[in-house]
Coordinates of C-alpha atoms and ligand atoms in Angstrom, one line a residue:
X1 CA -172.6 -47.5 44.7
X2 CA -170.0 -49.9 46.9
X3 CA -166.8 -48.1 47.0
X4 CA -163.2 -49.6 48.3
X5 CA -160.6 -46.5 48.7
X6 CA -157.2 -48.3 49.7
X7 CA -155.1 -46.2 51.5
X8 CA -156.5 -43.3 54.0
X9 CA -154.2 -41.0 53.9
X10 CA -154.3 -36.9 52.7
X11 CA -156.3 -37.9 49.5
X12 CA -157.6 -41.3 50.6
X13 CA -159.9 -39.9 53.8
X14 CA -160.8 -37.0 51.8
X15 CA -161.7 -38.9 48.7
X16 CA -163.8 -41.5 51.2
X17 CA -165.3 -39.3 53.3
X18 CA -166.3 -36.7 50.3
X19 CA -167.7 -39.7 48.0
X20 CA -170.1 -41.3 51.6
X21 CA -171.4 -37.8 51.1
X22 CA -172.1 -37.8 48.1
X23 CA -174.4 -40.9 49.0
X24 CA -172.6 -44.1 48.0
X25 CA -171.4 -46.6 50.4
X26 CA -167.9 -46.3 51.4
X27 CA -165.0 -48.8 52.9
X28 CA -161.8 -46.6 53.9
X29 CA -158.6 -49.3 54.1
X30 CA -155.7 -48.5 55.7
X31 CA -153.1 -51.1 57.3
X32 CA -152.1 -48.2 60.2
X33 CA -154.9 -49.5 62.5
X34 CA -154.7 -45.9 64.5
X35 CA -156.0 -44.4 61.2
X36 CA -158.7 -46.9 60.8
X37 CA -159.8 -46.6 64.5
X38 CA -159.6 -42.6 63.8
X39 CA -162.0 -42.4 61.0
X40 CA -164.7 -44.9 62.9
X41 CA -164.0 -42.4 65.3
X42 CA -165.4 -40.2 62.8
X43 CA -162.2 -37.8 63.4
X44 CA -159.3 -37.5 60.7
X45 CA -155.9 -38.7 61.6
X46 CA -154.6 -35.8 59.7
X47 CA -155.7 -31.9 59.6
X48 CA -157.4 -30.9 56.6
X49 CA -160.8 -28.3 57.0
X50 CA -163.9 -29.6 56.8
X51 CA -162.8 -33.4 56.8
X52 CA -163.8 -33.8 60.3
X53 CA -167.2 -32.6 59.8
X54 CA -168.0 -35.5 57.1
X55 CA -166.3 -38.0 58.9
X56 CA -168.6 -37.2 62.0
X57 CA -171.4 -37.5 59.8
X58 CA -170.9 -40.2 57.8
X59 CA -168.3 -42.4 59.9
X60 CA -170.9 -45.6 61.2
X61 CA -173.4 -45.3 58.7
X62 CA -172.1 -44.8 54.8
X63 CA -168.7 -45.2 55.9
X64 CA -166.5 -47.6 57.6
X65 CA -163.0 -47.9 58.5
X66 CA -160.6 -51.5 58.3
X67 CA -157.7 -53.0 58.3
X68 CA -158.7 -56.0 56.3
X69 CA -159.6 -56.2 52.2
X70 CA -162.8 -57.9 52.5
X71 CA -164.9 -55.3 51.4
X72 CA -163.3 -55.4 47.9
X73 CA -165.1 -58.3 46.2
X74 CA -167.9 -56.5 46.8
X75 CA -167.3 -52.9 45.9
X76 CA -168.5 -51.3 41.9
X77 CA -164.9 -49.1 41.9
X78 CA -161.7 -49.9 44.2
X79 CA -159.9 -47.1 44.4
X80 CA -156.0 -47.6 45.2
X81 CA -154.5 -44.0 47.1
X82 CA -151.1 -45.3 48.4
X83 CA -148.4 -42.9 48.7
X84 CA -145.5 -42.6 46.1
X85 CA -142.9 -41.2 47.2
X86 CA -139.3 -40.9 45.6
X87 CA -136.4 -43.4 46.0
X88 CA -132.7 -41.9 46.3
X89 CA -132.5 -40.9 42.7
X90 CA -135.9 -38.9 42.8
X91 CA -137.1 -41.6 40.3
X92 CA -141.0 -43.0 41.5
X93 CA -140.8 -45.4 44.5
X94 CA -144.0 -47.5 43.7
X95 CA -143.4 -50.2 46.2
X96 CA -146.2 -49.6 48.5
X97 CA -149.1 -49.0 46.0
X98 CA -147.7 -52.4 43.8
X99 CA -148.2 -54.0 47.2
X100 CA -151.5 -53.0 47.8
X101 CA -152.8 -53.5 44.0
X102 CA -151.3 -57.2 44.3
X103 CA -153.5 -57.5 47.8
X104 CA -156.7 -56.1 46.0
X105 CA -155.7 -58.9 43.4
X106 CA -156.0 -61.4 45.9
X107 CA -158.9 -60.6 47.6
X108 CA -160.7 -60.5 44.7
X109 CA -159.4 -64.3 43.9
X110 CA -160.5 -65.1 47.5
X111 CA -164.2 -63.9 46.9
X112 CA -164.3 -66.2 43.5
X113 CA -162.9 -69.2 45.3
X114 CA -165.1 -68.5 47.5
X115 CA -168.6 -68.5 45.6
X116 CA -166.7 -71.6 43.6
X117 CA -167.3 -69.1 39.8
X118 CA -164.6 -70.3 37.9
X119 CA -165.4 -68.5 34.7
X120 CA -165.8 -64.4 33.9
X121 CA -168.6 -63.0 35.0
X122 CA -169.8 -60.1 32.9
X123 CA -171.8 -58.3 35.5
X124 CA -168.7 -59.1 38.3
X125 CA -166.8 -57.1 36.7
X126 CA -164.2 -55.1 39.2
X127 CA -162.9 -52.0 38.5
X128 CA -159.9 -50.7 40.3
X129 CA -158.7 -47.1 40.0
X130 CA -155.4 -45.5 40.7
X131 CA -155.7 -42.7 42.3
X132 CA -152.0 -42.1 43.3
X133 CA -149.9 -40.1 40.9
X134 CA -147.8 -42.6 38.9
X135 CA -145.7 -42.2 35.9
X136 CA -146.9 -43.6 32.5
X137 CA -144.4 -46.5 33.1
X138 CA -146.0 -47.4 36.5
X139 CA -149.2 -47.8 35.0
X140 CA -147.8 -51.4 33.7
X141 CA -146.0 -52.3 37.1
X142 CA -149.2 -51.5 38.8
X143 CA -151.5 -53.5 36.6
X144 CA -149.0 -56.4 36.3
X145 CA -149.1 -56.4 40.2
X146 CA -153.0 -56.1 40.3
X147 CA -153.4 -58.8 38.0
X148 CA -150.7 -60.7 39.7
X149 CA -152.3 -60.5 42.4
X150 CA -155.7 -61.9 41.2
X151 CA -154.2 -64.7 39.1
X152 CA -157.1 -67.0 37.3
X153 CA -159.9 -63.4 38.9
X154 CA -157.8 -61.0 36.3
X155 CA -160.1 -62.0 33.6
X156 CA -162.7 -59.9 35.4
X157 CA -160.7 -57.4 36.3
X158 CA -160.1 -54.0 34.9
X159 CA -157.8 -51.2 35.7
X160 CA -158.3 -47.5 35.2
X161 CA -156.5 -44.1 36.3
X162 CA -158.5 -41.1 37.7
X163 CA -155.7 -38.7 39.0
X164 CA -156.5 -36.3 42.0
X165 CA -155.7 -32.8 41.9
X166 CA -156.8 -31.6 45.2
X167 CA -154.7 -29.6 47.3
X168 CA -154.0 -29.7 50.7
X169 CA -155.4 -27.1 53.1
X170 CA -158.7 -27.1 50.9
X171 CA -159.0 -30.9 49.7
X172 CA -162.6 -31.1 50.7
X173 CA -163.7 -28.1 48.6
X174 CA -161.3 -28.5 45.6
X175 CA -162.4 -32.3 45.4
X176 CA -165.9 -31.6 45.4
X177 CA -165.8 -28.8 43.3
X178 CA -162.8 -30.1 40.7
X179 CA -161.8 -27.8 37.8
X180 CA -161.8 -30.9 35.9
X181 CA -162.3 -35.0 36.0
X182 CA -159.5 -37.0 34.2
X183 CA -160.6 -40.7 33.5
X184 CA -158.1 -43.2 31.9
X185 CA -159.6 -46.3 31.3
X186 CA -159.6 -49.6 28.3
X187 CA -163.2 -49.7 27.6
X188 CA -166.6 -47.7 27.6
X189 CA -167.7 -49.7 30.6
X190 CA -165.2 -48.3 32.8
X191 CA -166.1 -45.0 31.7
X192 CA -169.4 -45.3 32.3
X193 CA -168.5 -46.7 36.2
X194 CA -166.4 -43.4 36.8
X195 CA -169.1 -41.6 35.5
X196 CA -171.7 -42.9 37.2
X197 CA -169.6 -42.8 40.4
X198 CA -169.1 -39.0 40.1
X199 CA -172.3 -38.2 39.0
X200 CA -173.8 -36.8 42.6
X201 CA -170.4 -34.1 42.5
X202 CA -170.6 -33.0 39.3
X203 CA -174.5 -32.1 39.7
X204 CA -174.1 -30.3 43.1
X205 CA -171.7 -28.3 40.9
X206 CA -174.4 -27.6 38.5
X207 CA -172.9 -29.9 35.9
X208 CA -170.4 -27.9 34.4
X209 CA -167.3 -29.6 35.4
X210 CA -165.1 -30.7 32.2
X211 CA -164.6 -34.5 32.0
X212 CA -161.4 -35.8 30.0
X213 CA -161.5 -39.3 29.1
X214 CA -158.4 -41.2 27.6
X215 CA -156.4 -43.8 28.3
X216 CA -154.9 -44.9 31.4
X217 CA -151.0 -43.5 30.7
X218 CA -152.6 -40.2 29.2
X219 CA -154.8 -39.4 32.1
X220 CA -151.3 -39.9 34.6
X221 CA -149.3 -37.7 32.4
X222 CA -151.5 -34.9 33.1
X223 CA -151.3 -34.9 36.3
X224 CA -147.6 -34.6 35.9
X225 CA -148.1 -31.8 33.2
X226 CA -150.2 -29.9 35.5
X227 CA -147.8 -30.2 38.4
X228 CA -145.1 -29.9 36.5
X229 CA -146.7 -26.5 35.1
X230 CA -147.4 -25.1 38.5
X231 CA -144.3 -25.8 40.1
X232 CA -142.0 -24.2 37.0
X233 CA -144.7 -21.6 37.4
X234 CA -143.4 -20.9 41.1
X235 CA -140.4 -20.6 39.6
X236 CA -140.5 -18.4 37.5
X237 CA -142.1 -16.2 39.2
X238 CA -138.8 -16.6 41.6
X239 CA -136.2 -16.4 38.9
X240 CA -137.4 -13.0 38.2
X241 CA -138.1 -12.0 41.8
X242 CA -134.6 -12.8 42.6
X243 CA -133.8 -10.4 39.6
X244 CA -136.1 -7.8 41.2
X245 CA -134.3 -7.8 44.3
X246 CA -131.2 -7.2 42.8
X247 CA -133.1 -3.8 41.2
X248 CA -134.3 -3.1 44.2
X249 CA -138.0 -3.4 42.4
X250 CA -141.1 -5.3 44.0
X251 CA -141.7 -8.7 42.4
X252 CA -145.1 -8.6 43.8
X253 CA -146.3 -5.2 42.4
X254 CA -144.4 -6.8 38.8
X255 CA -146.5 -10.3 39.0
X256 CA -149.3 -8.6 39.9
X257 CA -149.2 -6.4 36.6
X258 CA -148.0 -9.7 34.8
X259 CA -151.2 -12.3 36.3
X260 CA -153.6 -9.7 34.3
X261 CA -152.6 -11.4 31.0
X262 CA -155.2 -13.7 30.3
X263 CA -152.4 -15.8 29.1
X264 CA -150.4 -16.1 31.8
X265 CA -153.5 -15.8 34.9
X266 CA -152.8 -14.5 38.5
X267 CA -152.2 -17.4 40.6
X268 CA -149.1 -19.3 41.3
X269 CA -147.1 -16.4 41.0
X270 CA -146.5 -15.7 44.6
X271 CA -142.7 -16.0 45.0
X272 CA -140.6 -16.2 47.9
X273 CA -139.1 -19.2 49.6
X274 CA -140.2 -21.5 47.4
X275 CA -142.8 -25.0 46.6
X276 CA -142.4 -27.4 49.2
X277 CA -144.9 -30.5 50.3
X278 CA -145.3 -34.1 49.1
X279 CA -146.0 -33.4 45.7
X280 CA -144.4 -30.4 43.5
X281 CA -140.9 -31.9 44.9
X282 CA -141.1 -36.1 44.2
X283 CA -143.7 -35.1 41.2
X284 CA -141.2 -33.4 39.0
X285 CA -138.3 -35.3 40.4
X286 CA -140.5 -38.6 39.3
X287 CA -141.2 -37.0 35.8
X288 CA -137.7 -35.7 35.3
X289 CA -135.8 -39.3 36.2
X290 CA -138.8 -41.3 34.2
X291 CA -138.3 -38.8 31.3
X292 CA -134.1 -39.5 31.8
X293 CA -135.3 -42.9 32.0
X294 CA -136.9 -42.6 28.6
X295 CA -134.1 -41.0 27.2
X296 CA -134.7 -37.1 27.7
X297 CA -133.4 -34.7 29.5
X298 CA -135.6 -32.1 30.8
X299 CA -133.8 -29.0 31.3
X300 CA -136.7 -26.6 32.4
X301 CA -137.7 -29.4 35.1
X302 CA -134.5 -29.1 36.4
X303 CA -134.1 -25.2 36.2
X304 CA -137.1 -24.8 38.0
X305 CA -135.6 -27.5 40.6
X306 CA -132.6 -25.5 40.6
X307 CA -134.2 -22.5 41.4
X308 CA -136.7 -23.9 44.1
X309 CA -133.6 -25.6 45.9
X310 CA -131.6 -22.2 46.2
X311 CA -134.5 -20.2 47.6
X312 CA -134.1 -21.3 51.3
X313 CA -130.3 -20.5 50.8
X314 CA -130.9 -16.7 49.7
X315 CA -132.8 -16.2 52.5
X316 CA -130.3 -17.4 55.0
X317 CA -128.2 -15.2 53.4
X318 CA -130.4 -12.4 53.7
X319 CA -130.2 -12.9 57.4
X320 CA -126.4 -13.2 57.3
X321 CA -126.6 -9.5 55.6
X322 CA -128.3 -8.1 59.0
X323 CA -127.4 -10.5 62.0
X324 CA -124.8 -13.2 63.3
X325 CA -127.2 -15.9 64.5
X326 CA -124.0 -18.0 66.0
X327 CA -125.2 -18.4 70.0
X328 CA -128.8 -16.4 69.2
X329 CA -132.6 -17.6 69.4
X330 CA -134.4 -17.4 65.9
X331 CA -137.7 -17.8 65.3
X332 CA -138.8 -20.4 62.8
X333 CA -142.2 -18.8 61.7
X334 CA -144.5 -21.6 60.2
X335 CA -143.6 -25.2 59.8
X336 CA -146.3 -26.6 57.4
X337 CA -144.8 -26.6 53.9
X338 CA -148.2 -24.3 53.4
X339 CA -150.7 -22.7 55.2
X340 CA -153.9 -24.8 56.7
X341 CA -152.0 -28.3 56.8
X342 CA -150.0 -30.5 59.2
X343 CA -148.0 -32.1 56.3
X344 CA -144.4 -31.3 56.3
X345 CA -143.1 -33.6 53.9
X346 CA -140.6 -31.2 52.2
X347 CA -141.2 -28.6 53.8
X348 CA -139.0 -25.3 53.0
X349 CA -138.5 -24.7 56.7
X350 CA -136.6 -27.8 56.9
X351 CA -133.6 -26.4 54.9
X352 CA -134.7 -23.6 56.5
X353 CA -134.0 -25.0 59.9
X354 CA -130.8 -26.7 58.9
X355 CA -129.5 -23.9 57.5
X356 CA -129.9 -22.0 60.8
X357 CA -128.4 -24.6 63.0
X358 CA -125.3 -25.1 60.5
X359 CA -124.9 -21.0 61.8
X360 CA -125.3 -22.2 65.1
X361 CA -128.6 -20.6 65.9
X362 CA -130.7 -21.5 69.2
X363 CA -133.6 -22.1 66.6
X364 CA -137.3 -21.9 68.2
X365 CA -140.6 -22.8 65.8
X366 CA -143.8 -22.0 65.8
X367 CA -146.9 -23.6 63.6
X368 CA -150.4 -23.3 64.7
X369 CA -150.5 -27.7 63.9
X370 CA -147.5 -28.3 62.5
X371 CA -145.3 -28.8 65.6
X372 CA -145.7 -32.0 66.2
X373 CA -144.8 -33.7 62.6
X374 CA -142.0 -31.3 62.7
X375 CA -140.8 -32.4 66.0
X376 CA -140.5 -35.9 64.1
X377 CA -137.6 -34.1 62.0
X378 CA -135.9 -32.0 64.6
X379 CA -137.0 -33.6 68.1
X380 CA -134.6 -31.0 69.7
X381 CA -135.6 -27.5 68.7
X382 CA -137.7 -25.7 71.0
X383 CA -141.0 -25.2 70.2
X384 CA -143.2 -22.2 71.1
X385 CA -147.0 -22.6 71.6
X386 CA -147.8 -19.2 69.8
X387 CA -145.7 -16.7 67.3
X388 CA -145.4 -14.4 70.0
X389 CA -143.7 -17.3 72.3
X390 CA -141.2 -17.5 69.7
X391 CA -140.5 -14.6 69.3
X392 CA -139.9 -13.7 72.7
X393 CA -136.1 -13.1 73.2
X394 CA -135.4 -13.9 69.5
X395 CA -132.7 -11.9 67.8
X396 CA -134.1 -13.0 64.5
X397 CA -137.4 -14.0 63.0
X398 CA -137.8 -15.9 59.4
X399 CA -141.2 -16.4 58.0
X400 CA -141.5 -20.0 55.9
X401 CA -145.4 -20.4 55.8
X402 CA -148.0 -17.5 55.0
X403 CA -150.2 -18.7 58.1
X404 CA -152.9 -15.7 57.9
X405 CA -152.2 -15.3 61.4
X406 CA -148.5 -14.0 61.4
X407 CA -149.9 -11.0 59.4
X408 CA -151.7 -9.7 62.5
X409 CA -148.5 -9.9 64.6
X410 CA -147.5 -6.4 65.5
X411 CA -146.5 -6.1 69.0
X412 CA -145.5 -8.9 69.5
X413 CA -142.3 -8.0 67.6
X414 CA -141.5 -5.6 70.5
X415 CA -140.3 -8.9 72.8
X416 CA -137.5 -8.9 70.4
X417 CA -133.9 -7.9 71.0
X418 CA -132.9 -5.7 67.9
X419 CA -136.1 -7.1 65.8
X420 CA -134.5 -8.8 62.0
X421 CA -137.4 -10.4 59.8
X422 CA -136.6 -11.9 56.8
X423 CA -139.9 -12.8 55.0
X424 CA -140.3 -15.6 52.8
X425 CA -144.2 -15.2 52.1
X426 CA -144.7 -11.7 52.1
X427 CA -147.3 -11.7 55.2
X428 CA -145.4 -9.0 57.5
X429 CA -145.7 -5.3 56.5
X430 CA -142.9 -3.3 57.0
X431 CA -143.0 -1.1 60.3
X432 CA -141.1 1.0 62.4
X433 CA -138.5 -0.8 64.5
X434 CA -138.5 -3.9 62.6
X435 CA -135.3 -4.8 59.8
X436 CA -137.4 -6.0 57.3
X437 CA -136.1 -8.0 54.3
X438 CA -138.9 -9.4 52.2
X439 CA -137.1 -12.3 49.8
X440 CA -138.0 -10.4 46.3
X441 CA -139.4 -7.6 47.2
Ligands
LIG501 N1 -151.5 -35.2 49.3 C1 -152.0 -34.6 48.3 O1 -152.3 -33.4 48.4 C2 -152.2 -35.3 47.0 C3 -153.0 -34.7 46.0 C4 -153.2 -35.4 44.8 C5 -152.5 -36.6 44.6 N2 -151.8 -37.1 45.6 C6 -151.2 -38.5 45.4 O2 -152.1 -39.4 46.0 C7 -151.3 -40.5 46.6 C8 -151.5 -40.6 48.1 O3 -151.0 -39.4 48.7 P1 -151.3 -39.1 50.2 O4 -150.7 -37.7 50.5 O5 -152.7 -39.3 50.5 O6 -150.4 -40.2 50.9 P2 -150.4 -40.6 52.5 O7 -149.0 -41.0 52.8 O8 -151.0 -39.4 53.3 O9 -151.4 -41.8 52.7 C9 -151.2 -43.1 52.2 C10 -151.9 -44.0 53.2 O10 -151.8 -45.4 52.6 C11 -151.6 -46.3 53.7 N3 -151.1 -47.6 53.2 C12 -149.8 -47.9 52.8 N4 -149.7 -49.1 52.3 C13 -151.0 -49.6 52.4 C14 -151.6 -50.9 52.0 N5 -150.9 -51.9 51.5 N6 -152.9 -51.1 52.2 C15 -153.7 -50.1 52.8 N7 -153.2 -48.9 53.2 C16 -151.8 -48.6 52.9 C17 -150.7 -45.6 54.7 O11 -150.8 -46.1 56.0 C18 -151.2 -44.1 54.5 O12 -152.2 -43.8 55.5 C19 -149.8 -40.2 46.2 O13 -149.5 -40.8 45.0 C20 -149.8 -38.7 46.0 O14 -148.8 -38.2 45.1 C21 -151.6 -36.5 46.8
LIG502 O1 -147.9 -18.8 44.2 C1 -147.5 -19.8 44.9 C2 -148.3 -20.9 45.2 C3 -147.8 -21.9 45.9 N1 -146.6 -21.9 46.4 C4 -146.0 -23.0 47.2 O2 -146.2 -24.2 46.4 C5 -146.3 -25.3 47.3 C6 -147.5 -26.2 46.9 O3 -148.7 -25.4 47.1 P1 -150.2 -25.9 46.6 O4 -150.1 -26.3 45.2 O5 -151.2 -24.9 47.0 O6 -150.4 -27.2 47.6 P2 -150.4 -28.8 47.3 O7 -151.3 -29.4 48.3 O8 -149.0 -29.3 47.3 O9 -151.1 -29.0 45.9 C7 -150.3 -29.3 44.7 O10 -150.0 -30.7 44.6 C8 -151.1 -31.6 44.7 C9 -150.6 -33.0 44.7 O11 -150.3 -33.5 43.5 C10 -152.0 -31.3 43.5 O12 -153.1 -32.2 43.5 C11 -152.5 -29.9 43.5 O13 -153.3 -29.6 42.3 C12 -151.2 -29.0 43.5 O14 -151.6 -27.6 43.6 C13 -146.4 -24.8 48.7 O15 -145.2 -24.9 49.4 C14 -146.8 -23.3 48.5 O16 -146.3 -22.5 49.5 C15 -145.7 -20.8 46.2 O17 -144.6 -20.7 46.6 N2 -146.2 -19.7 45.4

């Protein structure tokens, strides 16, 4: 198949490069032109395993990289993967993706002034599919800009949703082998183009990948059930950590018990300093203000907010318990908002950070790929190039990312003065010399 994926970005690349590997022909858009000149490169502009290796494949032959929307008119399925991020309120910011749905509009009216059609064509029929996670109310703001957009070409035009559940860190592998495919589209025909499209993934997977289809507004609300799940999951599992602390009891040995109900399953239950990145945050801010919005009010959404937003404090004021930071170098260990990205879009070592210098902390971090994003943020930290760097001289260490590498640090702790660690992710053990203060445990 022709395929059009607007916007190449965390899901965009991966969702391009994975599909021109799964043998169809591919067009990445993006309007940064170093992004576009990065993938014809056949390099990612952003870290994520394994992309690099399909883009070095694929990058000249089943996929290109552009600037322009020319490649539209042409393609079986346009997929739209804009970012969404939240305006002041936390409600959905949909400004970019409207604008680039209303540009896909009008390149496909170009294409039919171009070939001089003037009436539908049953066999032109474009399909374009939201990837980006929108709230059931966007779906119409999108559409209306799509179809905007395309004017007297809407006729032959059809829009569908296919969220993305991919995480960062192991996007390639968790889109290619998906624990499900949600398709929300208006007619059978649409189905059938989805299907078809995925067909190639689903058979390397041997076929058994469940396949929801609905409409459009359902298919977006699950992806906000499902994040919304997860993320209340987290915390949870940090409400009653913080009560475990107070016991003195280890939250980790208690979840541990507690994952073994079938029920209630193993993962997500790792707490500490809480969900960060650029989707558990603006996902159930955007779910909470459109459900507010709707006239709702979400009180578990917000608990769980409340609860992520005071993790960073308590462990500041773990530190506070063992050190005065005033005037002292602290180490900042891990900047990523999770292990195995660069992304560090609310990142928990931002508060993290802020709360250190509000102390008046000489704060130094360390992130095997992060630094550089993070240097963005806070262009005047120092930054170490390895976790013993930073903690070289430091008085106190805090551990924001569970970056396997920090749990082989051992010596390395010797370079400190008296040696604090207060660890957000449970990744150092406890040793000799060292003031350990896990957050819940
Ligand atoms: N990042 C994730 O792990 C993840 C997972 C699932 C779903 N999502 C959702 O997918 C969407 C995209 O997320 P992301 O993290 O890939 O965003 P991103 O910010 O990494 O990428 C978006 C890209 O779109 C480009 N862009 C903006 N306007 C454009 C336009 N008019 N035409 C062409 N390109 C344009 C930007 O330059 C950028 O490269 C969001 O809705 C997000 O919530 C993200
Ligand atoms: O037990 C856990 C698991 C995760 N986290 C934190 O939760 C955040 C999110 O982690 P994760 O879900 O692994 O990464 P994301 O890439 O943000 O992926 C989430 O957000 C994506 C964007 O919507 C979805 O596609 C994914 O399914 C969903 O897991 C990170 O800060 C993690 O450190 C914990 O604190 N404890």
């Amino acid at each position: 198949m022709q395929v059009t994926v607007v916007g190449s970005g965390y899901v965009g690349t991966t969702l391009a490069a994975c599909l021109a590997d799964a043998g169809h022909d591919v067009t990445a858009i993006d309007i940064d032109p170093d992004v576009v000149a990065a993938i014809n490169d056949g390099h990612a502009a952003i870290h994520e395993p394994g992309l690099d290796d399909l883009l070095a494949e694929h990058a000249g032959d089943r996929l290109h990289a552009t600037t322009e929307y020319e490649s539209v008119p042409d393609a079986d399925v346009t997929f739209l993967a804009i970012g969404t991020p939240s305006n002041e309120d936390g409600s959905i910011d949909l400004g970019a993706l409207t604008a680039a749905a209303e540009m896909t509009g009008e390149a496909l009216v170009e294409s039919r002034e171009g070939d001089g059609s003037s009436t539908a064509d049953p066999d032109d029929r474009h399909l374009v599919v939201v990837k980006s996670t929108i709230t059931p109310p966007g779906v119409g703001e999108v559409r209306e800009a799509l179809f905007g957009g395309a004017g007297d070409a809407a006729d032959n035009v059809e829009l569908a949703t296919n969220p993305e559940f991919l995480r960062e860190g192991t996007a390639v592998d968790d889109f290619q082998h998906p624990d499900k495919l949600v398709f929300g589209t208006e007619s059978e025909w649409a189905t059938e183009r989805l299907e078809a499209l995925y067909e190639p993934l689903v058979a390397a997977t041997d076929g058994d990948v469940p396949v929801i289809r609905t409409d459009p507004e359902t298919a977006v609300m699950i992806k906000y059930a499902n994040n919304a799940f997860l993320a209340s999951k987290i915390s949870l599992a940090n409400d009653l950590g913080n009560i475990c602390k107070r016991f003195g009891i280890d939250a980790y040995e208690v979840m541990d018990a507690v994952g073994l109900d079938d029920r209630i399953g193993a993962k997500f239950l790792r707490s500490g300093v809480g969900w960060g990145g650029s989707c558990f945050p603006k996902d159930v801010d955007a779910i909470r203000a459109a459900a507010r919005e709707a006239g709702y009010e979400p009180a578990l959404l917000d608990a769980a907010v409340a609860v992520n937003d005071g993790q960073p404090e308590r462990m500041l004021e773990l530190l506070d318990v063992h050190a005065d930071v005033a005037g002292e170098r602290v180490a900042v260990l891990g900047l990523a908002f999770k292990p195995g990205t660069d992304d560090v879009r609310n990142s928990r070592a931002i508060p993290v950070i802020e709360g250190l210098q509000a102390r008046g902390a000489e704060v130094v971090g360390y992130d095997p790929v992060a630094t550089e994003n993070t240097r963005e943020r806070f262009p005047d930290i120092e930054y170490a190039d390895s976790a013993a760097a930073a903690l070289d001289g430091a008085s106190a260490a805090l551990v924001v990312t569970d970056w396997d590498e920090f749990a082989a640090l051992d010596d390395a702790f010797d370079a400190m003065g008296a040696p604090v660690v207060i660890d957000g992710r449970r990744v150092i053990e406890r040793r000799e010399g060292l003031t350990y203060e896990g957050l819940t445990w």
